[in-house]
mmCIF file of C-alpha atoms in Angstrom:
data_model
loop_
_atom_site.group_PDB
_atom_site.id
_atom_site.type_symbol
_atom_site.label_atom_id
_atom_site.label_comp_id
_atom_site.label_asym_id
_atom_site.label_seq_id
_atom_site.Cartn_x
_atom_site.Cartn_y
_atom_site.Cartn_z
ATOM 1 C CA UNK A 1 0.000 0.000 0.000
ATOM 2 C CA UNK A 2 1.326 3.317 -1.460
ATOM 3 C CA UNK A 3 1.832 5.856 1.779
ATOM 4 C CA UNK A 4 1.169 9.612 1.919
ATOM 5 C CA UNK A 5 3.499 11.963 1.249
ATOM 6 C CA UNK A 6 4.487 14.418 3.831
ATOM 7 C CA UNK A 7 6.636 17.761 3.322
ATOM 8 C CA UNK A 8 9.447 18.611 5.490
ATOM 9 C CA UNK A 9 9.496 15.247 6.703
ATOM 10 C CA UNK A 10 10.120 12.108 3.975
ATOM 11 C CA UNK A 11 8.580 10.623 1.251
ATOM 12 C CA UNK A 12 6.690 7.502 0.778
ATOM 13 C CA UNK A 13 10.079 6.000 -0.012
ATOM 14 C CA UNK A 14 12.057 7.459 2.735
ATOM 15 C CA UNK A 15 14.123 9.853 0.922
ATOM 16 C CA UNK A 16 14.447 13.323 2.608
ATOM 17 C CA UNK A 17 12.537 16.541 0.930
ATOM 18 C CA UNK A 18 14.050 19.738 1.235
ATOM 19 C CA UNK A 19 12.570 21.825 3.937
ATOM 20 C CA UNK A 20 9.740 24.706 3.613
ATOM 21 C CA UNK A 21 9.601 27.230 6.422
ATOM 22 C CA UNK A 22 6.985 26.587 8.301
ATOM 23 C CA UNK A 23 4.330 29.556 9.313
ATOM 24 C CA UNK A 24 5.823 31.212 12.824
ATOM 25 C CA UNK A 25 9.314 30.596 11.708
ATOM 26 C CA UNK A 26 11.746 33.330 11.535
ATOM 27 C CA UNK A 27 13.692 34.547 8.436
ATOM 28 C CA UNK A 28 16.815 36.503 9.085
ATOM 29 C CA UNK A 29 16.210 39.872 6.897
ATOM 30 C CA UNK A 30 19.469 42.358 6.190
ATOM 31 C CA UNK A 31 18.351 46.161 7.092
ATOM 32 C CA UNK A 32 21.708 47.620 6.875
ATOM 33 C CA UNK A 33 25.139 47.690 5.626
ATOM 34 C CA UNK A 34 26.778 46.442 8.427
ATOM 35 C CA UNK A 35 25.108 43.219 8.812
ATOM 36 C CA UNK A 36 22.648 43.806 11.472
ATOM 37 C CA UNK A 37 19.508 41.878 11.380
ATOM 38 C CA UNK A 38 16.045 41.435 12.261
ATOM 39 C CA UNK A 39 13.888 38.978 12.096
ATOM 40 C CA UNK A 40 11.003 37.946 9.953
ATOM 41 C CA UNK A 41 7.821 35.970 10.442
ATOM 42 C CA UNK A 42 8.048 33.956 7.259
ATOM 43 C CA UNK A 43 4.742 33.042 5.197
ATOM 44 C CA UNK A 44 2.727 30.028 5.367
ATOM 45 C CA UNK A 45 3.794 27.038 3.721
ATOM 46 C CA UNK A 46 2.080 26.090 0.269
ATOM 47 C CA UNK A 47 -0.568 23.540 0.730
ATOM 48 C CA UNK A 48 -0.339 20.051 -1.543
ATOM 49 C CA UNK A 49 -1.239 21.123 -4.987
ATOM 50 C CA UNK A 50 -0.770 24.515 -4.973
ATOM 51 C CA UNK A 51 1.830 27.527 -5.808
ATOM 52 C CA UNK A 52 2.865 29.882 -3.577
ATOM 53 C CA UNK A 53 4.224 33.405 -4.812
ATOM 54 C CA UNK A 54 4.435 35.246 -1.096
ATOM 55 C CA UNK A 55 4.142 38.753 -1.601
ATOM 56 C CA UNK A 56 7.372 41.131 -0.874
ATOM 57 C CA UNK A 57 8.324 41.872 2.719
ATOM 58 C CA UNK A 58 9.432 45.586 3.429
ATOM 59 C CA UNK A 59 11.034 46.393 6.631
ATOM 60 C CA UNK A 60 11.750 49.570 8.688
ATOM 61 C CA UNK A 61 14.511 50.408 11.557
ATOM 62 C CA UNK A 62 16.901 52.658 13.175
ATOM 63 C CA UNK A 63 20.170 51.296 13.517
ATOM 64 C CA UNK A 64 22.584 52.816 15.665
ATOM 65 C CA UNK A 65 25.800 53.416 13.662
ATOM 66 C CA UNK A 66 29.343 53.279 16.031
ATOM 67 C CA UNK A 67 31.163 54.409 12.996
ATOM 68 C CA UNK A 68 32.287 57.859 14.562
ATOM 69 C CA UNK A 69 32.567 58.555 18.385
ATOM 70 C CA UNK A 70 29.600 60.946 18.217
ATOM 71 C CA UNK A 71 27.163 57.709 17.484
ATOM 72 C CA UNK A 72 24.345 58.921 15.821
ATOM 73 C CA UNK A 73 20.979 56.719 15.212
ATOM 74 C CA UNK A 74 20.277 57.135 11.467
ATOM 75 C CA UNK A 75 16.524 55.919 9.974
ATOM 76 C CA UNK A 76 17.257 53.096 7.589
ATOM 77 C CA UNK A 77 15.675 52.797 4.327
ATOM 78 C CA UNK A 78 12.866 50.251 4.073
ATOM 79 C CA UNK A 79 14.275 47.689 1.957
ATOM 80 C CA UNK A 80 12.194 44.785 -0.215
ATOM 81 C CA UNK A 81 12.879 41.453 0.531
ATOM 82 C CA UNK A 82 11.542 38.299 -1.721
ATOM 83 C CA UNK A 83 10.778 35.402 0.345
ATOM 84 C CA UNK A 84 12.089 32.130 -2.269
ATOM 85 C CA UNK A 85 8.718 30.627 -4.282
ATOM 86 C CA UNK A 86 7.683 27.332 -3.049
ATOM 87 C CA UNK A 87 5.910 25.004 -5.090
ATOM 88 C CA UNK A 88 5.039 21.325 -3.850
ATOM 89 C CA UNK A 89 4.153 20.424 -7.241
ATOM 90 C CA UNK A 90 7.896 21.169 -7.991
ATOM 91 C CA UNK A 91 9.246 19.394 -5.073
ATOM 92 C CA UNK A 92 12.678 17.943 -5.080
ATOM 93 C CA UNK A 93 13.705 15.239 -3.318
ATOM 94 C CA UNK A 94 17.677 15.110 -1.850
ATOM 95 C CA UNK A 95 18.257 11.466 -3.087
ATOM 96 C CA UNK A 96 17.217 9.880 -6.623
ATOM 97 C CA UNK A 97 13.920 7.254 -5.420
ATOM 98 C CA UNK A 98 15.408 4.828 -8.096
ATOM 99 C CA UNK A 99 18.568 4.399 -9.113
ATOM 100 C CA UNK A 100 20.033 5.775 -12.134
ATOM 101 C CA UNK A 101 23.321 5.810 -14.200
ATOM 102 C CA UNK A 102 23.087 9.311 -16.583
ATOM 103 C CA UNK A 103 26.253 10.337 -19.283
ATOM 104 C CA UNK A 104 27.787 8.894 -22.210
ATOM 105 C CA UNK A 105 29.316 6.298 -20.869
ATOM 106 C CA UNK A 106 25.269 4.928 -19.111
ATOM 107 C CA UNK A 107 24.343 5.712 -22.721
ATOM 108 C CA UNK A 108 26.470 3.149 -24.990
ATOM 109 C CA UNK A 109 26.348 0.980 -22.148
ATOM 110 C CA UNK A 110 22.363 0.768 -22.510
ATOM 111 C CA UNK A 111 22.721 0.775 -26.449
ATOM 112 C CA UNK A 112 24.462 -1.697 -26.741
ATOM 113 C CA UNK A 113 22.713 -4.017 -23.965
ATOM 114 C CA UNK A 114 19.631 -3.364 -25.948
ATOM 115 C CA UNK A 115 21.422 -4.317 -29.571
ATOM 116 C CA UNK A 116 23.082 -7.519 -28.167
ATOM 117 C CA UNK A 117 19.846 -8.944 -27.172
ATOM 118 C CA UNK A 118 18.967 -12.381 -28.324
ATOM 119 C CA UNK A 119 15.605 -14.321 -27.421
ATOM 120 C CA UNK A 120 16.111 -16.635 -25.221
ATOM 121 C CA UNK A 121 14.551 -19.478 -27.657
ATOM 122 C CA UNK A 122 15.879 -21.001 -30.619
ATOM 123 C CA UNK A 123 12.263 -20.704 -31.778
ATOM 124 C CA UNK A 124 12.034 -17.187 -32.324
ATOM 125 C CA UNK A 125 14.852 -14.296 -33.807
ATOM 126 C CA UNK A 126 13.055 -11.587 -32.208
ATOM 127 C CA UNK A 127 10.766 -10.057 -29.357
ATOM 128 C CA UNK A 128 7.257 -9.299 -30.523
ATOM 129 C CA UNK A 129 6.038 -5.999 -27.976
ATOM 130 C CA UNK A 130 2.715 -4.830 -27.807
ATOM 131 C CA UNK A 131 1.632 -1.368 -26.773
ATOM 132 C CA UNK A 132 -1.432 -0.581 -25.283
ATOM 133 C CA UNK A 133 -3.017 2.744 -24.077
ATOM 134 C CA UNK A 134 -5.663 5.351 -23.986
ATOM 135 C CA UNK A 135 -6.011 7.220 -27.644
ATOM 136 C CA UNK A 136 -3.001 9.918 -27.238
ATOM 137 C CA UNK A 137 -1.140 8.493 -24.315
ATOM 138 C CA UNK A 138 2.324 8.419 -26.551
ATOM 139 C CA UNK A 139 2.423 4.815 -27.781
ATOM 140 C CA UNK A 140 3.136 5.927 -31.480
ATOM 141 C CA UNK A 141 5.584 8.554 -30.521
ATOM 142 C CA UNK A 142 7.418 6.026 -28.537
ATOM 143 C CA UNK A 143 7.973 3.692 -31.619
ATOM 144 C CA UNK A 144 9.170 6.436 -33.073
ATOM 145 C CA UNK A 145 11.470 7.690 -30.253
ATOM 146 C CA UNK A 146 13.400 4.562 -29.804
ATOM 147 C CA UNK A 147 14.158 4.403 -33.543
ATOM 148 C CA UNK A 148 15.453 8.087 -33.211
ATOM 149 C CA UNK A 149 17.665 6.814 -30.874
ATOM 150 C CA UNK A 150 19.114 3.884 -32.697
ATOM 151 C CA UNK A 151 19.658 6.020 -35.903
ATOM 152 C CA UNK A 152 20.782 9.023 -34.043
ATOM 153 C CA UNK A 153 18.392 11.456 -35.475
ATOM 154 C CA UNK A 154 14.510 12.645 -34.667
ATOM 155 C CA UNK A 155 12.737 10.989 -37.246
ATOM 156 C CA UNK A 156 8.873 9.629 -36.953
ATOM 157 C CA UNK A 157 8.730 6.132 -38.444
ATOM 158 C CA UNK A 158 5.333 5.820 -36.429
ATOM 159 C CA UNK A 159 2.273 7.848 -38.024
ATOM 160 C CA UNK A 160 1.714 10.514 -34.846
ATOM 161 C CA UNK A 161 -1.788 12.134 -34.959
ATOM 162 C CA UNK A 162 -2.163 15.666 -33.330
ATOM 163 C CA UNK A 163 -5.984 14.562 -31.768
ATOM 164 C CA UNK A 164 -6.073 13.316 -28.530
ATOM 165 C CA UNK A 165 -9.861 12.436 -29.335
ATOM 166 C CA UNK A 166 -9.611 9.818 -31.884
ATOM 167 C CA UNK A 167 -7.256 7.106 -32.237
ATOM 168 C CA UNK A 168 -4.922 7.795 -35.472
ATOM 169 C CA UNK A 169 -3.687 4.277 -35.404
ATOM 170 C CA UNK A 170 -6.495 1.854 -36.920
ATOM 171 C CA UNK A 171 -4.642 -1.183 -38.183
ATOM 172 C CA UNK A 172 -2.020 -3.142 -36.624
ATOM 173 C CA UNK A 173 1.393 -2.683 -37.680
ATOM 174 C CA UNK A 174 4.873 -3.846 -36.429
ATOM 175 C CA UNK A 175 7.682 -1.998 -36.706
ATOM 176 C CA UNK A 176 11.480 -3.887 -36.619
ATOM 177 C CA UNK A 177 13.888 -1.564 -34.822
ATOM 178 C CA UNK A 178 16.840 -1.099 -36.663
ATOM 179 C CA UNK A 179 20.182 0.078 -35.581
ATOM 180 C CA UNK A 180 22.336 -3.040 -35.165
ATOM 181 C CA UNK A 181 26.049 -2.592 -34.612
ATOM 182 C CA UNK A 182 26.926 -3.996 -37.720
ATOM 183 C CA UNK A 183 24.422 -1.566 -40.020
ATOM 184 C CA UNK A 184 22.320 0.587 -39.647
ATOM 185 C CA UNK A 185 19.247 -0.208 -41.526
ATOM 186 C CA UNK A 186 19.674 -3.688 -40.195
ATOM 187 C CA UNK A 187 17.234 -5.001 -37.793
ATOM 188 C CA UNK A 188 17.783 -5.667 -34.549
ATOM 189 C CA UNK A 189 15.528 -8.490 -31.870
ATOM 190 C CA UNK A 190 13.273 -6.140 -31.790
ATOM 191 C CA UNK A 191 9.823 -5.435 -32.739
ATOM 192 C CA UNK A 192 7.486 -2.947 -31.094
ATOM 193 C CA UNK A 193 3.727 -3.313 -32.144
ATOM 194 C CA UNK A 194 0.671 -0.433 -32.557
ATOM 195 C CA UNK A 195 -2.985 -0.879 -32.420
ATOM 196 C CA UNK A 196 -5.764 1.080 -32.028
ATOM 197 C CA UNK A 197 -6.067 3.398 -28.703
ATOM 198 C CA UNK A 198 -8.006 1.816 -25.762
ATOM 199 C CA UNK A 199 -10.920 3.830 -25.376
ATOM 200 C CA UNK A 200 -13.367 4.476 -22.265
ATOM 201 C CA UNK A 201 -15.908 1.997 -23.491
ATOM 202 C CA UNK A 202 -15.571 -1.204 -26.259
ATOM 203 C CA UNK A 203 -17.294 0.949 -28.546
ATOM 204 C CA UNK A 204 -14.738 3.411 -28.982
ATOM 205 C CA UNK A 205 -11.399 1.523 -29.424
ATOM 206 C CA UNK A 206 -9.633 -1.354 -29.236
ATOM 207 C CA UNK A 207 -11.704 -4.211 -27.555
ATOM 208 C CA UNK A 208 -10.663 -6.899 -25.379
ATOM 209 C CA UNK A 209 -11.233 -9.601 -27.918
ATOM 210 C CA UNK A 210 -9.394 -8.005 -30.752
ATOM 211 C CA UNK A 211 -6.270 -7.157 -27.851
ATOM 212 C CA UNK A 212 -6.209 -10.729 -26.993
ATOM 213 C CA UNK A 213 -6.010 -11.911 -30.480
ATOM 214 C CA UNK A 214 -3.473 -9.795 -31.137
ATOM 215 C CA UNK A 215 -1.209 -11.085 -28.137
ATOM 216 C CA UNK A 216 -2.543 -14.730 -29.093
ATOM 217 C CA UNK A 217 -1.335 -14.168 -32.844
ATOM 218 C CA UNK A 218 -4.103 -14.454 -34.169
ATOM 219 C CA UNK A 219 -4.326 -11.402 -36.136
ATOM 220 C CA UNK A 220 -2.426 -10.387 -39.759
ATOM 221 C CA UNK A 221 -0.570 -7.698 -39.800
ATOM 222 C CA UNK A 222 -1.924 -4.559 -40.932
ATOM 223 C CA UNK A 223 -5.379 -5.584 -40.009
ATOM 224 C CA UNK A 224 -7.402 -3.055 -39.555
ATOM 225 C CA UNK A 225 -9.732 -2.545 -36.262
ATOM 226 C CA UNK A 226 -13.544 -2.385 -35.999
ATOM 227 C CA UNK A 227 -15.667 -2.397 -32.963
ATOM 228 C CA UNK A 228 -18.293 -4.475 -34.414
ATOM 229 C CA UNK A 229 -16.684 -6.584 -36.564
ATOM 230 C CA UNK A 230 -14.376 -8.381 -33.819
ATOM 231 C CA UNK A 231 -10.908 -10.254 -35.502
ATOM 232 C CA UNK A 232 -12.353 -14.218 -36.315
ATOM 233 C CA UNK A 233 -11.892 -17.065 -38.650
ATOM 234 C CA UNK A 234 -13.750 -15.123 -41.591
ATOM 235 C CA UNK A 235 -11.179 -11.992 -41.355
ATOM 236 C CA UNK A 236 -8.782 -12.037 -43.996
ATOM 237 C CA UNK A 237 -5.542 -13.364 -43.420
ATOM 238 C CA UNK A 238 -6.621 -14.830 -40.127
ATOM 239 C CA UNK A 239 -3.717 -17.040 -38.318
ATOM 240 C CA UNK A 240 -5.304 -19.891 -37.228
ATOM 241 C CA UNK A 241 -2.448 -21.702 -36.009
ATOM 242 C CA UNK A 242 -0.259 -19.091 -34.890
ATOM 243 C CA UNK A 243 3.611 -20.404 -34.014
ATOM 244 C CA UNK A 244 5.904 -18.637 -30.823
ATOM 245 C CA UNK A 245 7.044 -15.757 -33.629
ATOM 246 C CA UNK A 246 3.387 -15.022 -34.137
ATOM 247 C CA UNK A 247 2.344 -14.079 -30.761
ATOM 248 C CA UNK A 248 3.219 -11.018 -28.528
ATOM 249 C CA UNK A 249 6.041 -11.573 -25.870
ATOM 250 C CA UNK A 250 5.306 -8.909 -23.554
ATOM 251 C CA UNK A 251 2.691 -6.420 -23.376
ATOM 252 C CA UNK A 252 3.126 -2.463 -22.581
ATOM 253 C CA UNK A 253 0.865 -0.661 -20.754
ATOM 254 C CA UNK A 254 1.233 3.168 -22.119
ATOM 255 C CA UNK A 255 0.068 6.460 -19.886
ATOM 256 C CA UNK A 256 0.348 9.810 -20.433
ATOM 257 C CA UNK A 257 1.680 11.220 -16.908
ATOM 258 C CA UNK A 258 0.266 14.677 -17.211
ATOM 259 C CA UNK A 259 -3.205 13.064 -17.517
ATOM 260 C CA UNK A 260 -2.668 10.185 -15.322
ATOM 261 C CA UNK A 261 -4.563 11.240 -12.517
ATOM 262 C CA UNK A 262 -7.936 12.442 -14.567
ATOM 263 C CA UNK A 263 -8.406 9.305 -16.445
ATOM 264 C CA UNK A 264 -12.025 8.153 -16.183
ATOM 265 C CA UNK A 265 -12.843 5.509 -13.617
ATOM 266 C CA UNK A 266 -13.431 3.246 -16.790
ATOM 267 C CA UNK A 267 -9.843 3.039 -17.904
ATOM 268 C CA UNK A 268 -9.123 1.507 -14.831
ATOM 269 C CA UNK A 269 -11.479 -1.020 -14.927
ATOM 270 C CA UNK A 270 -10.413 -2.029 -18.397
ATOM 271 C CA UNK A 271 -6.816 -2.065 -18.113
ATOM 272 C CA UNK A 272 -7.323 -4.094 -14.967
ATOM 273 C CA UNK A 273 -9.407 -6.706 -16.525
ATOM 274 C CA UNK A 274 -7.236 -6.528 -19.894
ATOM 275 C CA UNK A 275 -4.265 -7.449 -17.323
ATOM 276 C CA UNK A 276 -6.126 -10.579 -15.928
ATOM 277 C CA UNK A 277 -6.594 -11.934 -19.054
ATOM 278 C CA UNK A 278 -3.222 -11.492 -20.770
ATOM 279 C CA UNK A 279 -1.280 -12.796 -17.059
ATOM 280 C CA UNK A 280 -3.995 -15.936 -17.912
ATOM 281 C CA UNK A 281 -1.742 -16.263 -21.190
ATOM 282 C CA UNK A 282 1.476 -16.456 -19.478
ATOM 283 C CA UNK A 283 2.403 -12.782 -20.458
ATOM 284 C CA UNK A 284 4.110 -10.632 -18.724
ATOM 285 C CA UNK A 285 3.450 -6.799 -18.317
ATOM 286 C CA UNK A 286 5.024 -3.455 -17.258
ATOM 287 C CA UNK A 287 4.168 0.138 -18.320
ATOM 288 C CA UNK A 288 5.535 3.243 -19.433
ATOM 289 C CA UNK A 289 4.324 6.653 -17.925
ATOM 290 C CA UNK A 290 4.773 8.970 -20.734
ATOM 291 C CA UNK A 291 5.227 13.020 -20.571
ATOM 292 C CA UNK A 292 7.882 12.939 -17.888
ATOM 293 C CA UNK A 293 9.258 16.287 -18.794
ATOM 294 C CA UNK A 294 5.314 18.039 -18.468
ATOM 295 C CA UNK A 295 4.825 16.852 -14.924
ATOM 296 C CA UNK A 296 6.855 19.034 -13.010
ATOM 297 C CA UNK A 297 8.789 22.003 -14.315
ATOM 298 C CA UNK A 298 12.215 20.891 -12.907
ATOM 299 C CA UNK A 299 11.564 17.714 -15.146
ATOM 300 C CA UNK A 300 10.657 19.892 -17.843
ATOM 301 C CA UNK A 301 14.355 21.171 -17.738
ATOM 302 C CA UNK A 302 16.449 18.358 -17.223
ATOM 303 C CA UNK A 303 14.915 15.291 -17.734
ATOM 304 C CA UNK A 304 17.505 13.598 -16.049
ATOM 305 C CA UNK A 305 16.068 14.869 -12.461
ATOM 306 C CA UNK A 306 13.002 12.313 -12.792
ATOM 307 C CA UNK A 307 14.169 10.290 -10.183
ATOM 308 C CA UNK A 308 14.415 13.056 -7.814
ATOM 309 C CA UNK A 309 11.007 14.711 -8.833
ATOM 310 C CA UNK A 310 8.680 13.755 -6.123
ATOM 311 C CA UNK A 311 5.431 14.470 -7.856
ATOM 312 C CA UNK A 312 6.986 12.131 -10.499
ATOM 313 C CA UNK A 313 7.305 9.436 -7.667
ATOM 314 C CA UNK A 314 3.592 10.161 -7.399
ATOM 315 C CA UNK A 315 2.505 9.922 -10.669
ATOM 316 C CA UNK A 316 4.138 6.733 -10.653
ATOM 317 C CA UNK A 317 2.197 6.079 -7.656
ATOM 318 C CA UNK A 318 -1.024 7.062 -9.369
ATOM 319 C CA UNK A 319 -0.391 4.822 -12.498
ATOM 320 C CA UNK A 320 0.171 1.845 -10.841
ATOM 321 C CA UNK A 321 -3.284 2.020 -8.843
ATOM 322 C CA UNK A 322 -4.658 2.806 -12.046
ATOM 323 C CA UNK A 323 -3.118 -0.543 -13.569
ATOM 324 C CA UNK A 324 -3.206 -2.498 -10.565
ATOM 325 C CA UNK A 325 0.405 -2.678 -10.924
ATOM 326 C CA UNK A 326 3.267 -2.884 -8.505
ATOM 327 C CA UNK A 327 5.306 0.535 -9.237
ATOM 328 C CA UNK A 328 8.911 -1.552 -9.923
ATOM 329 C CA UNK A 329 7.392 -2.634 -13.032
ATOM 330 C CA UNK A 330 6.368 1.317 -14.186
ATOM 331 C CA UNK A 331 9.363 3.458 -15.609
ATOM 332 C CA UNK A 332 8.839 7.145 -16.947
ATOM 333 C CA UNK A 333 9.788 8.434 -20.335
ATOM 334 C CA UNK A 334 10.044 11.231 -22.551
ATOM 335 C CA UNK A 335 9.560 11.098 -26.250
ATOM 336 C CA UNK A 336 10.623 12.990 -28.951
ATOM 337 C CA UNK A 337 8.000 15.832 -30.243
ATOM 338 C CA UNK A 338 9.430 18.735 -30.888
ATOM 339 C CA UNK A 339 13.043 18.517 -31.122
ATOM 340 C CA UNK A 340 15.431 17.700 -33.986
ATOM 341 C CA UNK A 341 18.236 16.047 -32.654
ATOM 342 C CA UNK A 342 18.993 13.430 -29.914
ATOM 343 C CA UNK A 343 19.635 14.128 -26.232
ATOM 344 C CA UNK A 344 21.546 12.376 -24.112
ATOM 345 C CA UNK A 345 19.500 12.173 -21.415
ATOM 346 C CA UNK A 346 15.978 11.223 -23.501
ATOM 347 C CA UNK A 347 17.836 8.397 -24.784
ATOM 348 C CA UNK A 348 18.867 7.012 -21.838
ATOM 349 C CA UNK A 349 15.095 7.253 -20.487
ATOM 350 C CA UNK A 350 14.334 5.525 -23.709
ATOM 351 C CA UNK A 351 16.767 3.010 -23.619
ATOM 352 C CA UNK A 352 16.190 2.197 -19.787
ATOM 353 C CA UNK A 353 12.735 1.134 -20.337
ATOM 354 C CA UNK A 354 13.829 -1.083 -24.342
ATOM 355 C CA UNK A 355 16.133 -2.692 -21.521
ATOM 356 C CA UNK A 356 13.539 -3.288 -19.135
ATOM 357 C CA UNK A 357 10.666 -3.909 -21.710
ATOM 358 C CA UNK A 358 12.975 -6.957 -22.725
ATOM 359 C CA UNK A 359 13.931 -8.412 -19.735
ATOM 360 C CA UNK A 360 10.547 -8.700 -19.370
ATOM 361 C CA UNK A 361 10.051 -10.614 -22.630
ATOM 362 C CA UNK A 362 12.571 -12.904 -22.012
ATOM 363 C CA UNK A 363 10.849 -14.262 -19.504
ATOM 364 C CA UNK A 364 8.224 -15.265 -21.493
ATOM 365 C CA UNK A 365 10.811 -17.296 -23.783
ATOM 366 C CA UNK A 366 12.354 -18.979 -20.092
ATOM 367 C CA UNK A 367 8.934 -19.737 -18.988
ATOM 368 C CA UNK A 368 7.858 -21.234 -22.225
ATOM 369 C CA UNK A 369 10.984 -23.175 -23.241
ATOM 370 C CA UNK A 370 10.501 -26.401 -24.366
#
């Protein structure tokens, strides 16, 4: 059970948050040149949620001067003092919550973990990953974002619609991630997947049937998804007899952070009872919490402070209740939008969770090994 979050105490995970005065405490306040001071009652401290922008404290005194022998008090000028802005929603904590390895050297260390990968069945010569998520949570930009990092360039192999309405992905299509040490337009083991956006009832996305037969193998690639006419024997190119390469190896739960905690009640319903039935299939699931860099500002300026954010540890918090998911399996990300070149720091985000998305998939070759 997830625990509350106090300030000026410790988080849920028992890393120390930088303090916040607290209302009655004292602020030392310069009113002269010589250094003498007088206190301050500071502001009151922000409540959860909210910004606080105190307004500017002027102050008034006579300070004796000993300069000369013939001391002589002298008015001092009021002077305007700006008490620092506070912001709980921008909190940062003192230690990361998760451990991370940032730089170059983290960076071709995760490339080339995730380009050495190898099934682990003689079966299969790659991992088959499904995405799933609401309509606009990211999953297409994500394709897209791991292939910029593997050719080292922002480029959008994934279609990316603009509405966060309708679901611009109708048909299923795979995508092999190329990038392999030997070429570049080789592929590598991987292969992320894209269907249609979940929406908040069957009627308006993907449904559980057509997910499952996805994951099963049942469906052809480039099939493309209807609410009433479910994926069956009579759709073309059906695979009735689908083979270990056929199937989906791991499934990826995709949600956009900045929205994560005004999802309908609905979505957590269905991804719950979409988890049941894929963990009945011997699957294995994490997610990805998408928007990292929109949840907080100090995230939205260095992405590599995500694991020191402590409304990102919440968000995190709030997407595994959604998913009815334990929070180790949940890592954030940031995709490429925007920008024209690579980051450092992106990638390694990006390349943390290929790494962890496959470890994850591997499992599913260990646990069905013949």
């Amino acid at each position: 059970m997830s625990q509350g979050f106090g300030f000026g105490g410790s988080s849920g995970f028992g890393a120390p948050v930088k303090a916040v005065p607290a209302f009655g405490a004292t602020v030392p306040v310069f009113v002269s040149g010589f250094g003498a001071q007088k206190p301050e009652r500071a502001a009151p401290s922000p409540v959860l949620g909210s910004s606080f922008t105190p307004a500017s404290v002027s102050t008034s005194s006579s300070v004796s001067s000993a300069v000369s022998s013939s001391a002589q008090s002298s008015s001092q000028t009021p002077q305007t003092v700006t008490v620092p802005q506070f912001s709980l929603a921008s909190a940062m904590l003192e230690n990361e919550w998760r451990k991370m390895e940032w730089g170059e050297e983290a960076r071709e260390k995760l490339l080339e973990s995730v380009r050495s990968f190898k099934p682990a069945s003689e079966s299969v010569s790659e991992a088959r990953i499904l995405l799933i998520g609401p309509v606009g949570a990211g999953k297409s930009s994500f394709i897209s974002s791991v292939q910029s990092v593997f050719s080292g360039r922002v480029i959008n192999r994934a279609m990316v619609g603009s509405s966060s309405s309708t679901s611009f992905t109708k048909k299923l299509r795979s995508f092999n991630i190329t990038g392999s040490r030997e070429k570049a337009d080789e592929p590598m083991a991987l292969v992320l997947c894209d269907v249609m956006g979940v929406g908040e009832g069957e009627s308006t996305g993907l449904t559980l049937h057509d997910a499952l037969s996805v994951i099963k193998g049942h469906t052809p690639e480039g099939h493309q998804f209807s609410p009433d006419q479910p994926v069956g024997v009579e759709t073309e190119g059906f695979i009735r007899s689908p083979r270990t390469k056929d199937k989906v190896h791991c499934v990826v739960f995709v949600v956009d952070g900045s929205k994560v905690g005004s999802y309908a009640k609905s979505f957590g319903t269905t991804f719950q009872h979409l988890r049941e039935h894929i963990s009945s299939l011997g699957v294995h699931q994490v997610a990805l919490v998408t928007h990292a860099d929109q949840v907080c500002k100090a995230t939205g300026s260095d992405i590599s402070q995500v694991y020191r954010s402590l409304t990102l540890q919440q968000t995190i918090e709030k997407a595994g209740a959604l998913l009815g998911m334990a929070t180790s399996y949940i890592v954030p990300v940031k995709n490429y939008s925007s920008e024209l070149d690579v980051d450092e720091s992106t990638d390694i985000l990006l390349l943390r969770a290929v790494d962890h998305i496959l470890q994850y998939a591997n499992l599913y070759f260990l646990d069905n090994s013949d």
